[in-house]
Amino acid sequence: MIIEKVSFVNVRKIKQFSETLSETTTIITGKNGTGKTTILEAIFFLLTTKSFRKKHNKSIIKTSQKELQIKGTISPPNKTTIKTTYNGTIKTINKNKTTIKTTSELLKHSNVVCVSPEEPDIIEIYKQDKIKYFDKIIFKINT
């Protein structure tokens, strides 16, 4: 899966963002507090409808705003546009302008792995389990 473009409004401290990403590697740089992690969180939210930073998703909406909107274009096999709107209570997910009713249906279209430095059990302690886990997810190995 390649994320070709991502845009969003009202995510954390960022009012509006739009960027076309590289087909190979995109490196996000900037000073502390400028929104690098917010960009990653918006992409993660787009593909999973969850925040990786907080237990309660409502905190992802920019302060004093009523809702956020995140839109992304992914490929292959086909170019697909996903749009997620969230008002703190209701999430609306669209794939190519067609409403998706469940998160599990959305997850069929993306392969997302998020490992945070706050997860030492995954990163340091269970190395063999970690290798098997990533092999299974990234390479789709049936074990």
PDB file of C-alpha atoms in Angstrom:
ATOM      1  CA  MET A   1       0.000   0.000   0.000  1.00  0.00           C
ATOM      2  CA  ILE A   2       1.274   3.455  -0.908  1.00  0.00           C
ATOM      3  CA  ILE A   3      -0.246   6.605   0.529  1.00  0.00           C
ATOM      4  CA  GLU A   4      -0.140   9.050  -2.376  1.00  0.00           C
ATOM      5  CA  LYS A   5      -1.776  12.063  -0.788  1.00  0.00           C
ATOM      6  CA  VAL A   6      -3.073  13.062   2.625  1.00  0.00           C
ATOM      7  CA  SER A   7      -5.026  16.137   3.681  1.00  0.00           C
ATOM      8  CA  PHE A   8      -6.843  17.057   6.840  1.00  0.00           C
ATOM      9  CA  VAL A   9      -8.507  19.845   8.781  1.00  0.00           C
ATOM     10  CA  ASN A  10      -8.842  20.365  12.542  1.00  0.00           C
ATOM     11  CA  VAL A  11      -6.444  17.687  13.766  1.00  0.00           C
ATOM     12  CA  ARG A  12      -4.770  18.617  17.075  1.00  0.00           C
ATOM     13  CA  LYS A  13      -3.070  22.020  16.632  1.00  0.00           C
ATOM     14  CA  ILE A  14      -3.126  21.935  12.822  1.00  0.00           C
ATOM     15  CA  LYS A  15      -6.011  23.806  11.181  1.00  0.00           C
ATOM     16  CA  GLN A  16      -5.300  22.572   7.643  1.00  0.00           C
ATOM     17  CA  PHE A  17      -2.713  20.304   5.992  1.00  0.00           C
ATOM     18  CA  SER A  18      -2.329  18.839   2.497  1.00  0.00           C
ATOM     19  CA  GLU A  19       0.635  17.047   0.972  1.00  0.00           C
ATOM     20  CA  THR A  20       1.416  14.681  -1.891  1.00  0.00           C
ATOM     21  CA  LEU A  21       3.780  12.000  -0.616  1.00  0.00           C
ATOM     22  CA  SER A  22       6.680  10.284  -2.326  1.00  0.00           C
ATOM     23  CA  GLU A  23       6.108   6.873  -3.891  1.00  0.00           C
ATOM     24  CA  THR A  24       9.200   5.572  -2.108  1.00  0.00           C
ATOM     25  CA  THR A  25      10.033   7.261   1.199  1.00  0.00           C
ATOM     26  CA  THR A  26       8.692  10.402   2.806  1.00  0.00           C
ATOM     27  CA  ILE A  27      10.678  11.990   5.619  1.00  0.00           C
ATOM     28  CA  ILE A  28       8.844  14.447   7.853  1.00  0.00           C
ATOM     29  CA  THR A  29      11.125  16.981   9.526  1.00  0.00           C
ATOM     30  CA  GLY A  30      10.541  20.018  11.689  1.00  0.00           C
ATOM     31  CA  LYS A  31      11.141  21.594  15.052  1.00  0.00           C
ATOM     32  CA  ASN A  32       9.547  20.209  18.209  1.00  0.00           C
ATOM     33  CA  GLY A  33       5.850  21.014  18.477  1.00  0.00           C
ATOM     34  CA  THR A  34       5.315  21.764  14.769  1.00  0.00           C
ATOM     35  CA  GLY A  35       3.006  18.796  14.052  1.00  0.00           C
ATOM     36  CA  LYS A  36       5.179  15.945  12.763  1.00  0.00           C
ATOM     37  CA  THR A  37       3.509  13.399  15.036  1.00  0.00           C
ATOM     38  CA  THR A  38       0.105  14.933  14.288  1.00  0.00           C
ATOM     39  CA  ILE A  39       0.605  14.148  10.590  1.00  0.00           C
ATOM     40  CA  LEU A  40       1.390  10.519  11.430  1.00  0.00           C
ATOM     41  CA  GLU A  41      -1.549  10.365  13.822  1.00  0.00           C
ATOM     42  CA  ALA A  42      -3.890  11.734  11.143  1.00  0.00           C
ATOM     43  CA  ILE A  43      -2.724   9.045   8.688  1.00  0.00           C
ATOM     44  CA  PHE A  44      -3.170   6.357  11.346  1.00  0.00           C
ATOM     45  CA  PHE A  45      -6.647   7.695  12.200  1.00  0.00           C
ATOM     46  CA  LEU A  46      -7.591   7.746   8.510  1.00  0.00           C
ATOM     47  CA  LEU A  47      -6.655   4.077   8.101  1.00  0.00           C
ATOM     48  CA  THR A  48      -7.863   2.724  11.469  1.00  0.00           C
ATOM     49  CA  THR A  49     -10.322   5.324  12.872  1.00  0.00           C
ATOM     50  CA  LYS A  50      -8.292   5.376  16.090  1.00  0.00           C
ATOM     51  CA  SER A  51      -5.661   7.609  17.643  1.00  0.00           C
ATOM     52  CA  PHE A  52      -2.384   5.992  18.628  1.00  0.00           C
ATOM     53  CA  ARG A  53      -1.686   8.644  21.281  1.00  0.00           C
ATOM     54  CA  LYS A  54      -4.772   8.760  23.441  1.00  0.00           C
ATOM     55  CA  LYS A  55      -7.356   6.288  24.631  1.00  0.00           C
ATOM     56  CA  HIS A  56     -10.165   8.736  23.870  1.00  0.00           C
ATOM     57  CA  ASN A  57     -10.350   9.745  20.208  1.00  0.00           C
ATOM     58  CA  LYS A  58     -12.165  13.009  20.934  1.00  0.00           C
ATOM     59  CA  SER A  59      -8.864  14.649  21.942  1.00  0.00           C
ATOM     60  CA  ILE A  60      -7.611  14.431  18.343  1.00  0.00           C
ATOM     61  CA  ILE A  61     -10.074  17.162  17.261  1.00  0.00           C
ATOM     62  CA  LYS A  62      -8.533  20.645  17.256  1.00  0.00           C
ATOM     63  CA  THR A  63      -9.500  22.658  20.326  1.00  0.00           C
ATOM     64  CA  SER A  64     -12.573  24.865  19.750  1.00  0.00           C
ATOM     65  CA  GLN A  65     -13.568  22.910  16.608  1.00  0.00           C
ATOM     66  CA  LYS A  66     -16.553  20.585  16.300  1.00  0.00           C
ATOM     67  CA  GLU A  67     -15.155  17.998  13.897  1.00  0.00           C
ATOM     68  CA  LEU A  68     -12.153  16.843  11.940  1.00  0.00           C
ATOM     69  CA  GLN A  69     -11.884  15.583   8.399  1.00  0.00           C
ATOM     70  CA  ILE A  70      -9.057  13.454   7.042  1.00  0.00           C
ATOM     71  CA  LYS A  71      -8.752  12.394   3.414  1.00  0.00           C
ATOM     72  CA  GLY A  72      -6.163  10.198   1.744  1.00  0.00           C
ATOM     73  CA  THR A  73      -5.471   8.539  -1.574  1.00  0.00           C
ATOM     74  CA  ILE A  74      -3.906   5.076  -1.488  1.00  0.00           C
ATOM     75  CA  SER A  75      -2.819   2.580  -4.127  1.00  0.00           C
ATOM     76  CA  PRO A  76      -2.213  -0.216  -5.366  1.00  0.00           C
ATOM     77  CA  PRO A  77      -3.974  -2.295  -6.503  1.00  0.00           C
ATOM     78  CA  ASN A  78      -6.455   0.433  -7.447  1.00  0.00           C
ATOM     79  CA  LYS A  79      -6.369   4.114  -6.601  1.00  0.00           C
ATOM     80  CA  THR A  80      -8.678   4.486  -3.614  1.00  0.00           C
ATOM     81  CA  THR A  81      -9.775   7.635  -1.794  1.00  0.00           C
ATOM     82  CA  ILE A  82     -10.678   7.290   1.867  1.00  0.00           C
ATOM     83  CA  LYS A  83     -12.324  10.118   3.789  1.00  0.00           C
ATOM     84  CA  THR A  84     -13.025  10.058   7.520  1.00  0.00           C
ATOM     85  CA  THR A  85     -15.083  12.652   9.371  1.00  0.00           C
ATOM     86  CA  TYR A  86     -15.342  12.606  13.169  1.00  0.00           C
ATOM     87  CA  ASN A  87     -17.286  14.946  15.448  1.00  0.00           C
ATOM     88  CA  GLY A  88     -16.312  13.437  18.802  1.00  0.00           C
ATOM     89  CA  THR A  89     -19.194  10.983  18.752  1.00  0.00           C
ATOM     90  CA  ILE A  90     -19.886   9.823  15.203  1.00  0.00           C
ATOM     91  CA  LYS A  91     -17.321   8.669  12.650  1.00  0.00           C
ATOM     92  CA  THR A  92     -18.235   8.675   8.979  1.00  0.00           C
ATOM     93  CA  ILE A  93     -15.975   6.695   6.657  1.00  0.00           C
ATOM     94  CA  ASN A  94     -16.163   6.865   2.873  1.00  0.00           C
ATOM     95  CA  LYS A  95     -14.245   4.826   0.322  1.00  0.00           C
ATOM     96  CA  ASN A  96     -14.458   6.334  -3.155  1.00  0.00           C
ATOM     97  CA  LYS A  97     -17.536   8.339  -1.999  1.00  0.00           C
ATOM     98  CA  THR A  98     -19.327   5.194  -0.771  1.00  0.00           C
ATOM     99  CA  THR A  99     -20.045   4.961   2.957  1.00  0.00           C
ATOM    100  CA  ILE A 100     -18.246   2.192   4.834  1.00  0.00           C
ATOM    101  CA  LYS A 101     -20.291   1.026   7.804  1.00  0.00           C
ATOM    102  CA  THR A 102     -17.653  -0.770   9.902  1.00  0.00           C
ATOM    103  CA  THR A 103     -14.023  -0.239  10.807  1.00  0.00           C
ATOM    104  CA  SER A 104     -13.265  -3.860   9.893  1.00  0.00           C
ATOM    105  CA  GLU A 105     -14.402  -3.128   6.349  1.00  0.00           C
ATOM    106  CA  LEU A 106     -11.972  -0.186   6.249  1.00  0.00           C
ATOM    107  CA  LEU A 107      -9.097  -2.320   7.555  1.00  0.00           C
ATOM    108  CA  LYS A 108      -9.420  -4.613   4.527  1.00  0.00           C
ATOM    109  CA  HIS A 109      -7.962  -1.784   2.432  1.00  0.00           C
ATOM    110  CA  SER A 110      -4.873  -0.977   4.472  1.00  0.00           C
ATOM    111  CA  ASN A 111      -1.913  -2.634   6.165  1.00  0.00           C
ATOM    112  CA  VAL A 112      -1.027  -0.527   9.181  1.00  0.00           C
ATOM    113  CA  VAL A 113       1.524  -1.354  11.852  1.00  0.00           C
ATOM    114  CA  CYS A 114       2.198   1.209  14.555  1.00  0.00           C
ATOM    115  CA  VAL A 115       4.838   0.599  17.198  1.00  0.00           C
ATOM    116  CA  SER A 116       5.427   3.286  19.770  1.00  0.00           C
ATOM    117  CA  PRO A 117       8.533   3.713  21.942  1.00  0.00           C
ATOM    118  CA  GLU A 118       6.119   3.529  24.885  1.00  0.00           C
ATOM    119  CA  GLU A 119       5.550  -0.142  24.073  1.00  0.00           C
ATOM    120  CA  PRO A 120       8.728  -1.725  25.528  1.00  0.00           C
ATOM    121  CA  ASP A 121       7.174  -5.186  25.720  1.00  0.00           C
ATOM    122  CA  ILE A 122       6.869  -5.359  21.951  1.00  0.00           C
ATOM    123  CA  ILE A 123      10.176  -3.667  21.184  1.00  0.00           C
ATOM    124  CA  GLU A 124      12.592  -5.150  23.724  1.00  0.00           C
ATOM    125  CA  ILE A 125      11.311  -8.066  25.755  1.00  0.00           C
ATOM    126  CA  TYR A 126       9.626 -10.498  23.370  1.00  0.00           C
ATOM    127  CA  LYS A 127      11.998 -10.367  20.409  1.00  0.00           C
ATOM    128  CA  GLN A 128      11.064 -13.756  18.881  1.00  0.00           C
ATOM    129  CA  ASP A 129       7.345 -13.032  19.254  1.00  0.00           C
ATOM    130  CA  LYS A 130       7.925  -9.605  17.706  1.00  0.00           C
ATOM    131  CA  ILE A 131       9.683 -11.143  14.693  1.00  0.00           C
ATOM    132  CA  LYS A 132       6.852 -13.639  14.167  1.00  0.00           C
ATOM    133  CA  TYR A 133       4.254 -10.897  14.599  1.00  0.00           C
ATOM    134  CA  PHE A 134       5.831  -8.587  12.021  1.00  0.00           C
ATOM    135  CA  ASP A 135       6.511 -11.460   9.616  1.00  0.00           C
ATOM    136  CA  LYS A 136       2.858 -12.425   9.795  1.00  0.00           C
ATOM    137  CA  ILE A 137       1.543  -8.886   9.304  1.00  0.00           C
ATOM    138  CA  ILE A 138       4.044  -7.466   6.840  1.00  0.00           C
ATOM    139  CA  PHE A 139       4.663 -10.559   4.763  1.00  0.00           C
ATOM    140  CA  LYS A 140       1.257 -12.181   5.338  1.00  0.00           C
ATOM    141  CA  ILE A 141       2.771 -15.490   6.409  1.00  0.00           C
ATOM    142  CA  ASN A 142       0.246 -18.040   7.635  1.00  0.00           C
ATOM    143  CA  THR A 143       1.451 -19.724  10.845  1.00  0.00           C
TER     144      THR A 143
END
